Each structure stands twice: as structure tokens, then as C-alpha cells.
Amino acid sequence: MTARATARDGALAPRLLAWFDGHARDLPWRRDPSPYRTLVSELMLQQTVVATVIPYFQRFVARWPEVTALAAAGEDDVLAMWSGLGYYSRARNLHRAARAVVERHGGALPSDEQALAELPGVGPYTAAAVAAIAFGRRTFALDGNAARVVARLAGVEAPIDRPATRTQLRVLGQEWVPADRPGAFAEAVMELGATVCTPRAPGCARCPVAARCRAREMARTTEIPARSPRRARKVVRVACARIFREGRVLLVKQRTGLLAGTWGLPARELPQDGASASPARVLVSTLHRLGVEPRSLILAGDVRHVFTHRDVTATVFDATPAADRAGRAAEADRRATDDDVRWVSPHELTTLAVSSFLRKLLEVPAASRLQGPSPTRRPGRGSGRGAKGDKRLESP
Ligand code: ADE
């Protein structure tokens, strides 16, 4: 088995490009392309399928049509626009990258791959994709779809998640990039991976380059690409409180972790070893700080949410602030004027940066005797969970 580019690869690019010309999906970032639109779409498309990204992309570029407009925006607004798309560090990075483009490059994205890679949060894949697609640079962008395509075409048996294999795949892919239309070639490879050379049951009969595919020749399209055994997800239990007052719920800004920058319920993680730890007891100090009497807690239910690396079960309690207890509610009010604590109405929930996880927690029917706000979903902002072939399990 040889995993290297060979002379017979010569016809690869023309065949793929001809196929792409006839089969490219009509996607909004392919109409009116610009370096900024390419950057936005490529960051959104990391970890997320095309169908989920389309409405987010359209809203995002309608609100901030140029990189300078995005640079001038507030981070909260950018995160709110990203609500439900998941992997919120992408939004913070995109915003920081826009500011860096204004500060370092006078508001025009650099065309050089290295300068692109030096922008905050722009990794080797995104830098190569923007350089090739937006600036016609002769470089190869290796995302998950492209890695699968190259591994099959070249018959690479090593696990494709290993850094050394990724390097090998990038070098192989780079040898195939044509001098003419390198950006279309990058997109053609991704498109083939997304629509034909799929993880399971690849459509080899429809593949324009099947005759050059080593994995097919060896009848190993099921085994290639190989992956290292997955590490088990960390199982986490948390207790959280829905504290209601006059139809509003108290939310806190998450400062760290996967959901940093989004709004969430006051919550505490339960100790790993604490099979005996009572979720309500664990919440006590958090609630005291917010002026809530732990005695008013009523169990609403459990919610499970599976993130890429964490399997979280949250026990949801409903509570009312102890308005009649001296000072306590006043404390909640004082805290609620801080930047990171807020009483939020159902309507405001549609304008803030909130995760799909929070929406799920708010959808648990209210515990008896309490009335909570019922969050409204924004049109077109589903959980982002995709059907078959989705790249991620659930949006955070
Ligand atoms: N996935 C990553 N980049 C893409 C693009 N430009 N078009 C379609 N799917 C993609």
C-alpha cells in the first residue's frame, strides 16, 4: 500500500473541479464571496453542518456586512447572534479576529496564509481555507471532510485524528492542489466529503474520482479512515436553580468553560465522589449569595445534555427569592444590576446569548406552585442537532 501522491493523480484536480462545477450546492457564502464572508462561514462551519449554519450566516452578515462593522460590535451582541450554534469560543474568536484585522491590517483581511493564521482563533485550517477560497492561494485546507477524502483516495490507514497523520494528509492534499482555481479545489474536496465520500456508506458509484481511490481498490472504504479509540466523555452532575420573580428568571453570565460568555442558571457542579451529596445542599451557598432561601427549593426535574466531551445531568430546582426576609431580596436586586447577573423576561431570552442547554433547562415544566417564563425559540434556531451525518452531537 502506498500513501503518496502518484503520477496517476494528475487528473484528480480537473475531474474534481469538473464535478464541482456541476454539483456545487448553492450556499449563501458562495454567492457574493468576500474574504470576510469566507472567514465567517469557515468559522461557523467548524463542528457544525451546513444546514444549521445557513440561517446563522445570513443573519450574521446582514447585521455585520463588513469586518469593520463586526469589529465595532459589542461581544454580547456577537454572542447573542451565535445563540444556539454552540462552541461559543468561535464567536469570541471571530470578534477578536475582526478587531485584529482593523488594528493590524487597516480593516482588510490579509491574503497571506501566515498572517491569517496569526489572527486570534484562526487555526491552520481556517487560514488555509480563507487563503485558498478568498485569495486564490495555492494551499490545501484540511478539515474533517477533506481528511476523510484524502485518506481514502491515498489509502492512508493510520488514525486520521493523530497529528502525524493530519500532517501526512495535508502534504498529500497539497500535492494535488492545481495552480488554477485552488479555492474551488479546496471547496470541491470538502463538498465531495460532505455529499459523496461520507463517513458511512460512501457513494462510490457517484464519485468522480472513484477510479483513483486506493481505499476502494483495496475494498477498505469501511475501515478508512481509521480513528483512535475515543476517550470516554466525562460524566458530570450539576444542580441548578430557576429563581423566578414577576415572570422573570435570574441568569448569570458564564465566565469560564465551554459556555463562557453565554447566560445560564445559577448552578454548582456536584462533587465527583459525592453519590450522597444532595444537589439542593450543594446549591445552598450559591443561593444565599443571590438572596434565595434554600427552603423554597422545589425539584422540577433532571435534564441530560451530551456535549462533545461532557455528559451532563442537571437537576433543576425552582425557587422564589426570599422577598420578605430582611436584606436578602435586596441583595438579589443589587446583584442583578451587576453586569453578570440579570432578571430576564421571556422576551429578553430571545435577544441574549443563551445556549441550547439553558433552553432545555428552562423547558422543564415548572415545579408546582411556581410560574416560570416559557422561553420562546427564535425562528430557525433549533437545537442545531442534525440528522444523519451531523458533525456534532448536540449544540452546547
Ligand atoms: N465546510 C467547510 N467549509 C465549507 C465550504 N466552504 N462549503 C461547504 N462546506 C464547508
Short mmCIF file of C-alpha atoms and ligand atoms in Angstrom, two decimals:
data_model
loop_
_atom_site.label_atom_id
_atom_site.label_comp_id
_atom_site.label_asym_id
_atom_site.label_seq_id
_atom_site.Cartn_x
_atom_site.Cartn_y
_atom_site.Cartn_z
CA MET A 1 0.00 0.00 0.00
CA THR A 2 1.37 3.38 -0.93
CA ALA A 3 0.11 6.51 0.71
CA ARG A 4 1.66 9.07 -1.54
CA ALA A 5 0.74 11.18 -4.49
CA THR A 6 1.46 9.38 -7.75
CA ALA A 7 1.57 10.26 -11.44
CA ARG A 8 -1.96 8.98 -11.88
CA ASP A 9 -3.10 11.74 -9.53
CA GLY A 10 -2.53 14.14 -12.38
CA ALA A 11 -6.15 14.00 -13.49
CA LEU A 12 -7.53 14.33 -9.98
CA ALA A 13 -7.96 18.10 -9.86
CA PRO A 14 -9.56 18.50 -13.33
CA ARG A 15 -12.02 15.72 -12.57
CA LEU A 16 -12.92 17.07 -9.16
CA LEU A 17 -13.26 20.61 -10.47
CA ALA A 18 -15.50 19.49 -13.34
CA TRP A 19 -17.66 17.58 -10.88
CA PHE A 20 -17.80 20.56 -8.51
CA ASP A 21 -18.84 22.88 -11.33
CA GLY A 22 -21.87 20.68 -11.94
CA HIS A 23 -22.67 19.69 -8.34
CA ALA A 24 -21.71 22.55 -6.02
CA ARG A 25 -24.51 23.35 -3.63
CA ASP A 26 -25.88 26.86 -3.86
CA LEU A 27 -24.73 28.17 -0.47
CA PRO A 28 -25.01 31.79 0.69
CA TRP A 29 -21.25 32.25 1.25
CA ARG A 30 -20.62 31.13 -2.31
CA ARG A 31 -22.78 33.97 -3.60
CA ASP A 32 -21.11 37.39 -3.33
CA PRO A 33 -17.94 35.88 -1.89
CA SER A 34 -15.60 38.13 0.05
CA PRO A 35 -12.70 37.33 2.38
CA TYR A 36 -14.78 38.39 5.38
CA ARG A 37 -17.77 36.22 4.38
CA THR A 38 -15.40 33.31 3.82
CA LEU A 39 -13.91 33.78 7.29
CA VAL A 40 -17.34 33.94 8.94
CA SER A 41 -18.62 30.88 7.09
CA GLU A 42 -15.49 28.81 7.71
CA LEU A 43 -15.59 29.50 11.45
CA MET A 44 -19.30 28.71 11.62
CA LEU A 45 -18.80 25.51 9.61
CA GLN A 46 -16.26 24.13 12.06
CA GLN A 47 -18.06 21.43 14.06
CA THR A 48 -21.41 22.31 12.52
CA VAL A 49 -23.26 21.09 9.44
CA VAL A 50 -24.11 23.34 6.50
CA ALA A 51 -27.90 23.22 7.02
CA THR A 52 -27.55 24.50 10.59
CA VAL A 53 -25.08 27.23 9.61
CA ILE A 54 -27.06 28.79 6.72
CA PRO A 55 -29.60 30.86 8.73
CA TYR A 56 -26.96 31.92 11.26
CA PHE A 57 -24.63 33.02 8.47
CA GLN A 58 -27.37 35.02 6.78
CA ARG A 59 -28.39 36.83 9.97
CA PHE A 60 -24.77 37.46 10.94
CA VAL A 61 -23.65 39.06 7.68
CA ALA A 62 -26.91 41.01 7.39
CA ARG A 63 -26.16 42.58 10.78
CA TRP A 64 -22.40 42.99 10.26
CA PRO A 65 -21.77 43.05 6.49
CA GLU A 66 -18.11 44.08 6.80
CA VAL A 67 -15.27 43.17 9.08
CA THR A 68 -15.09 46.77 10.33
CA ALA A 69 -18.74 46.61 11.43
CA LEU A 70 -18.09 43.41 13.34
CA ALA A 71 -15.01 44.91 14.98
CA ALA A 72 -17.15 47.79 16.25
CA ALA A 73 -19.82 45.47 17.71
CA GLY A 74 -20.04 44.53 21.38
CA GLU A 75 -19.10 40.98 22.35
CA ASP A 76 -22.50 40.38 23.98
CA ASP A 77 -24.25 41.16 20.69
CA VAL A 78 -21.96 38.82 18.78
CA LEU A 79 -22.58 36.02 21.27
CA ALA A 80 -26.33 36.67 21.17
CA MET A 81 -26.25 36.29 17.40
CA TRP A 82 -24.43 32.97 17.90
CA SER A 83 -27.01 31.70 20.43
CA GLY A 84 -27.78 28.04 19.83
CA LEU A 85 -24.96 27.50 17.31
CA GLY A 86 -22.67 26.14 20.01
CA TYR A 87 -18.91 26.22 20.53
CA TYR A 88 -19.09 29.84 21.62
CA SER A 89 -15.32 30.32 21.64
CA ARG A 90 -15.66 30.52 17.84
CA ALA A 91 -17.81 33.64 18.19
CA ARG A 92 -15.44 35.29 20.64
CA ASN A 93 -12.50 34.45 18.39
CA LEU A 94 -14.22 35.76 15.26
CA HIS A 95 -14.92 39.02 17.05
CA ARG A 96 -11.32 39.29 18.28
CA ALA A 97 -10.06 38.42 14.80
CA ALA A 98 -12.18 41.22 13.31
CA ARG A 99 -10.68 43.70 15.78
CA ALA A 100 -7.18 42.46 14.95
CA VAL A 101 -7.89 42.90 11.22
CA VAL A 102 -8.79 46.53 11.88
CA GLU A 103 -5.85 47.17 14.20
CA ARG A 104 -3.13 45.29 12.30
CA HIS A 105 -4.32 45.37 8.69
CA GLY A 106 -6.35 48.57 8.36
CA GLY A 107 -9.65 46.71 8.07
CA ALA A 108 -8.77 44.42 5.14
CA LEU A 109 -8.19 40.73 5.74
CA PRO A 110 -4.62 39.77 4.84
CA SER A 111 -4.23 37.44 1.87
CA ASP A 112 -1.17 35.72 3.27
CA GLU A 113 -1.83 32.38 4.97
CA GLN A 114 0.71 33.06 7.72
CA ALA A 115 -0.77 36.49 8.54
CA LEU A 116 -4.25 34.93 8.61
CA ALA A 117 -3.05 32.22 10.98
CA GLU A 118 -1.74 34.92 13.33
CA LEU A 119 -5.24 36.33 13.82
CA PRO A 120 -6.81 35.31 17.14
CA GLY A 121 -8.59 31.97 16.93
CA VAL A 122 -7.71 31.39 13.28
CA GLY A 123 -6.11 27.96 13.09
CA PRO A 124 -4.22 26.33 10.22
CA TYR A 125 -7.40 25.00 8.64
CA THR A 126 -9.23 28.35 8.59
CA ALA A 127 -6.13 30.24 7.44
CA ALA A 128 -5.66 27.83 4.53
CA ALA A 129 -9.37 27.86 3.63
CA VAL A 130 -9.53 31.68 3.53
CA ALA A 131 -6.20 31.95 1.68
CA ALA A 132 -7.34 29.44 -0.97
CA ILE A 133 -11.04 30.29 -1.30
CA ALA A 134 -10.92 34.06 -0.88
CA PHE A 135 -7.44 34.86 -2.24
CA GLY A 136 -6.72 32.04 -4.68
CA ARG A 137 -3.58 30.94 -2.83
CA ARG A 138 -2.28 27.51 -3.75
CA THR A 139 -2.80 25.83 -0.42
CA PHE A 140 -4.82 22.89 0.88
CA ALA A 141 -7.39 23.21 3.68
CA LEU A 142 -7.70 20.02 5.68
CA ASP A 143 -10.97 19.87 7.59
CA GLY A 144 -12.70 16.67 8.69
CA ASN A 145 -14.34 16.08 5.32
CA ALA A 146 -11.13 16.73 3.40
CA ALA A 147 -9.17 14.43 5.73
CA ARG A 148 -11.57 11.58 5.03
CA VAL A 149 -11.39 12.15 1.26
CA VAL A 150 -7.59 12.27 1.19
CA ALA A 151 -7.24 9.25 3.50
CA ARG A 152 -9.48 7.18 1.21
CA LEU A 153 -8.00 8.41 -2.07
CA ALA A 154 -4.44 7.77 -0.88
CA GLY A 155 -5.24 4.67 1.20
CA VAL A 156 -3.93 6.09 4.47
CA GLU A 157 -4.66 3.51 7.17
CA ALA A 158 -3.30 5.37 10.22
CA PRO A 159 -5.89 7.01 12.51
CA ILE A 160 -6.74 10.38 10.97
CA ASP A 161 -7.07 12.12 14.33
CA ARG A 162 -3.33 11.72 15.05
CA PRO A 163 -1.29 14.90 14.45
CA ALA A 164 1.29 12.98 12.38
CA THR A 165 -1.45 11.58 10.13
CA ARG A 166 -3.00 15.04 9.72
CA THR A 167 0.38 16.33 8.57
CA GLN A 168 0.71 13.45 6.14
CA LEU A 169 -2.79 14.09 4.76
CA ARG A 170 -2.11 17.81 4.41
CA VAL A 171 1.10 17.12 2.46
CA LEU A 172 -0.72 14.66 0.20
CA GLY A 173 -3.59 17.07 -0.38
CA GLN A 174 -1.17 19.92 -1.07
CA GLU A 175 0.40 17.92 -3.92
CA TRP A 176 -2.96 17.71 -5.64
CA VAL A 177 -3.80 21.44 -5.48
CA PRO A 178 -3.89 22.88 -9.02
CA ALA A 179 -2.29 26.21 -9.83
CA ASP A 180 -5.57 27.21 -11.42
CA ARG A 181 -8.61 27.56 -9.08
CA PRO A 182 -7.07 26.32 -5.81
CA GLY A 183 -10.03 27.72 -3.87
CA ALA A 184 -12.57 25.83 -5.95
CA PHE A 185 -10.43 22.74 -5.48
CA ALA A 186 -10.49 23.17 -1.67
CA GLU A 187 -14.27 23.50 -1.72
CA ALA A 188 -14.63 20.61 -4.19
CA VAL A 189 -12.78 18.27 -1.81
CA MET A 190 -14.94 19.38 1.13
CA GLU A 191 -18.08 19.08 -0.98
CA LEU A 192 -17.15 15.57 -2.08
CA GLY A 193 -16.62 14.62 1.58
CA ALA A 194 -19.93 16.14 2.65
CA THR A 195 -22.11 14.73 -0.11
CA VAL A 196 -20.45 11.64 -1.66
CA CYS A 197 -17.44 10.39 0.30
CA THR A 198 -19.49 10.28 3.50
CA PRO A 199 -18.33 8.59 6.71
CA ARG A 200 -20.71 5.65 6.35
CA ALA A 201 -21.87 4.15 3.07
CA PRO A 202 -19.88 6.40 0.70
CA GLY A 203 -21.50 6.84 -2.70
CA CYS A 204 -18.57 5.45 -4.74
CA ALA A 205 -20.85 4.84 -7.74
CA ARG A 206 -21.38 8.62 -7.94
CA CYS A 207 -17.79 9.59 -7.16
CA PRO A 208 -15.93 11.39 -9.97
CA VAL A 209 -12.56 10.11 -8.71
CA ALA A 210 -13.55 6.56 -7.68
CA ALA A 211 -11.19 5.13 -10.29
CA ARG A 212 -8.28 6.74 -8.41
CA CYS A 213 -9.32 5.71 -4.92
CA ARG A 214 -6.91 3.38 -3.12
CA ALA A 215 -9.40 2.57 -0.34
CA ARG A 216 -11.95 1.46 -2.93
CA GLU A 217 -9.34 -0.50 -4.85
CA MET A 218 -8.46 -2.33 -1.61
CA ALA A 219 -12.16 -2.70 -0.63
CA ARG A 220 -11.36 -0.83 2.57
CA THR A 221 -13.70 2.18 2.44
CA THR A 222 -15.34 0.94 5.63
CA GLU A 223 -12.03 0.75 7.52
CA ILE A 224 -10.61 4.00 6.11
CA PRO A 225 -10.49 6.49 7.65
CA ALA A 226 -9.50 4.85 10.92
CA ARG A 227 -9.79 6.67 14.24
CA SER A 228 -8.09 6.25 17.59
CA PRO A 229 -10.40 4.82 20.24
CA ARG A 230 -12.48 7.65 21.69
CA ARG A 231 -11.82 8.78 25.22
CA ALA A 232 -14.94 8.38 27.31
CA ARG A 233 -16.86 11.59 27.95
CA LYS A 234 -16.57 12.98 31.44
CA VAL A 235 -19.80 12.38 33.32
CA VAL A 236 -20.80 15.47 35.29
CA ARG A 237 -23.73 16.20 37.59
CA VAL A 238 -24.81 19.73 38.37
CA ALA A 239 -27.54 21.32 40.43
CA CYS A 240 -29.13 24.50 39.12
CA ALA A 241 -31.82 26.89 40.23
CA ARG A 242 -34.54 28.67 38.30
CA ILE A 243 -35.23 31.66 40.50
CA PHE A 244 -38.37 33.45 39.43
CA ARG A 245 -39.74 36.87 40.19
CA GLU A 246 -42.62 38.54 38.39
CA GLY A 247 -42.26 36.26 35.41
CA ARG A 248 -38.52 36.82 35.10
CA VAL A 249 -35.77 34.33 35.76
CA LEU A 250 -32.40 35.15 37.31
CA LEU A 251 -29.50 34.40 34.97
CA VAL A 252 -25.76 34.67 35.50
CA LYS A 253 -23.10 35.25 32.86
CA GLN A 254 -20.83 32.20 32.49
CA ARG A 255 -17.23 33.29 32.84
CA THR A 256 -15.37 30.08 32.10
CA GLY A 257 -15.74 26.79 30.29
CA LEU A 258 -17.43 25.71 27.13
CA LEU A 259 -20.30 28.16 27.54
CA ALA A 260 -18.22 31.19 28.57
CA GLY A 261 -19.94 34.40 27.52
CA THR A 262 -23.42 32.92 27.50
CA TRP A 263 -26.10 33.31 30.17
CA GLY A 264 -27.03 30.40 32.41
CA LEU A 265 -28.85 29.44 35.57
CA PRO A 266 -27.06 29.75 38.91
CA ALA A 267 -25.51 26.30 39.19
CA ARG A 268 -22.96 24.23 41.04
CA GLU A 269 -21.20 21.09 39.96
CA LEU A 270 -21.70 18.16 42.31
CA PRO A 271 -18.57 16.51 43.68
CA GLN A 272 -17.49 13.53 41.57
CA ASP A 273 -17.28 11.20 44.53
CA GLY A 274 -20.45 12.51 46.11
CA ALA A 275 -23.08 9.90 45.42
CA SER A 276 -24.51 11.05 48.75
CA ALA A 277 -24.22 14.82 48.14
CA SER A 278 -27.69 16.32 47.98
CA PRO A 279 -27.99 18.56 44.89
CA ALA A 280 -30.08 21.07 46.86
CA ARG A 281 -27.49 21.23 49.64
CA VAL A 282 -24.72 21.84 47.12
CA LEU A 283 -26.64 24.86 45.82
CA VAL A 284 -27.06 26.49 49.24
CA SER A 285 -24.15 28.93 49.19
CA THR A 286 -24.85 29.97 45.59
CA LEU A 287 -28.46 30.65 46.52
CA HIS A 288 -27.62 32.56 49.68
CA ARG A 289 -25.47 34.89 47.65
CA LEU A 290 -28.48 35.51 45.40
CA GLY A 291 -30.87 36.13 48.29
CA VAL A 292 -32.78 32.88 47.98
CA GLU A 293 -33.87 30.72 50.90
CA PRO A 294 -32.85 27.13 50.22
CA ARG A 295 -36.07 26.03 51.92
CA SER A 296 -38.08 27.39 48.99
CA LEU A 297 -36.46 25.00 46.52
CA ILE A 298 -38.80 22.69 44.67
CA LEU A 299 -37.47 19.92 42.49
CA ALA A 300 -38.56 20.36 38.85
CA GLY A 301 -36.66 17.51 37.20
CA ASP A 302 -33.46 16.26 35.62
CA VAL A 303 -32.07 17.24 32.22
CA ARG A 304 -29.33 15.37 30.40
CA HIS A 305 -27.26 17.13 27.77
CA VAL A 306 -24.40 15.47 25.92
CA PHE A 307 -21.62 17.83 24.85
CA THR A 308 -18.68 16.67 22.76
CA HIS A 309 -16.56 15.86 25.81
CA ARG A 310 -19.02 16.02 28.69
CA ASP A 311 -22.14 14.13 29.56
CA VAL A 312 -24.02 16.45 31.88
CA THR A 313 -27.05 15.68 34.01
CA ALA A 314 -28.55 18.75 35.64
CA THR A 315 -31.03 18.63 38.50
CA VAL A 316 -33.30 21.64 38.13
CA PHE A 317 -34.90 23.35 41.13
CA ASP A 318 -37.44 26.14 41.11
CA ALA A 319 -37.23 28.84 43.74
CA THR A 320 -38.55 32.26 44.67
CA PRO A 321 -36.33 34.88 46.30
CA ALA A 322 -36.96 35.46 49.99
CA ALA A 323 -38.53 38.86 49.42
CA ASP A 324 -39.84 39.01 52.95
CA ARG A 325 -36.51 38.31 54.59
CA ALA A 326 -34.63 41.37 55.58
CA GLY A 327 -32.00 42.34 53.12
CA ARG A 328 -31.96 39.15 51.12
CA ALA A 329 -34.08 40.16 48.16
CA ALA A 330 -32.37 43.50 48.17
CA GLU A 331 -29.12 41.60 47.78
CA ALA A 332 -30.55 39.73 44.78
CA ASP A 333 -31.58 43.07 43.30
CA ARG A 334 -28.21 44.60 43.93
CA ARG A 335 -26.53 41.63 42.32
CA ALA A 336 -28.98 41.80 39.44
CA THR A 337 -27.70 45.22 38.49
CA ASP A 338 -24.19 43.78 38.09
CA ASP A 339 -23.01 43.04 34.60
CA ASP A 340 -23.05 39.33 35.22
CA VAL A 341 -26.41 38.78 36.98
CA ARG A 342 -29.77 39.71 35.45
CA TRP A 343 -33.52 39.19 35.83
CA VAL A 344 -34.55 38.11 32.35
CA SER A 345 -38.03 38.11 30.79
CA PRO A 346 -39.08 35.51 28.21
CA HIS A 347 -38.79 38.20 25.54
CA GLU A 348 -35.24 39.15 26.57
CA LEU A 349 -34.26 35.49 26.30
CA THR A 350 -34.61 35.87 22.56
CA THR A 351 -32.04 38.68 22.45
CA LEU A 352 -29.36 37.37 24.83
CA ALA A 353 -26.58 34.86 24.24
CA VAL A 354 -28.09 31.66 25.55
CA SER A 355 -27.10 28.07 24.91
CA SER A 356 -29.31 25.20 23.81
CA PHE A 357 -28.51 23.69 27.20
CA LEU A 358 -30.13 26.64 29.01
CA ARG A 359 -33.17 26.44 26.73
CA LYS A 360 -33.55 22.80 27.66
CA LEU A 361 -33.30 23.62 31.37
CA LEU A 362 -35.97 26.29 31.00
CA GLU A 363 -38.25 23.94 29.12
CA VAL A 364 -38.61 21.55 32.07
CA PRO A 365 -42.18 22.09 33.27
CA ALA A 366 -42.28 24.40 36.26
CA ALA A 367 -42.45 22.76 39.65
CA SER A 368 -45.90 23.06 41.20
CA ARG A 369 -46.90 26.37 42.76
CA LEU A 370 -44.40 28.32 40.70
CA GLN A 371 -44.81 30.06 37.41
CA GLY A 372 -41.75 30.39 35.25
CA PRO A 373 -41.24 32.10 31.94
CA SER A 374 -41.57 29.88 28.96
CA PRO A 375 -38.74 30.70 26.60
CA THR A 376 -39.61 31.25 23.03
CA ARG A 377 -37.35 29.83 20.38
CA ARG A 378 -36.18 32.11 17.69
CA PRO A 379 -37.36 31.04 14.26
CA GLY A 380 -34.78 28.89 12.58
CA ARG A 381 -32.80 28.47 15.76
CA GLY A 382 -33.29 24.87 16.53
CA SER A 383 -31.03 22.91 18.78
CA GLY A 384 -28.68 22.58 15.85
CA ARG A 385 -28.80 18.86 16.31
CA GLY A 386 -28.61 17.39 12.90
CA ALA A 387 -29.78 14.20 11.44
CA LYS A 388 -27.53 11.63 9.86
CA GLY A 389 -24.02 12.78 9.15
CA ASP A 390 -24.14 15.68 11.59
CA LYS A 391 -20.68 16.63 12.72
CA ARG A 392 -21.62 17.19 16.30
CA LEU A 393 -23.73 15.51 18.84
CA GLU A 394 -25.55 18.44 20.32
CA SER A 395 -25.00 22.10 20.39
CA PRO A 396 -23.89 23.33 23.78
N1 ADE B 1 -17.28 23.03 5.12
C1 ADE B 1 -16.22 23.82 5.44
N2 ADE B 1 -16.07 24.78 4.54
C2 ADE B 1 -17.06 24.62 3.63
C3 ADE B 1 -17.45 25.32 2.49
N3 ADE B 1 -16.77 26.40 2.10
N4 ADE B 1 -18.51 24.89 1.81
C4 ADE B 1 -19.18 23.81 2.24
N5 ADE B 1 -18.87 23.11 3.30
C5 ADE B 1 -17.82 23.52 4.02
#
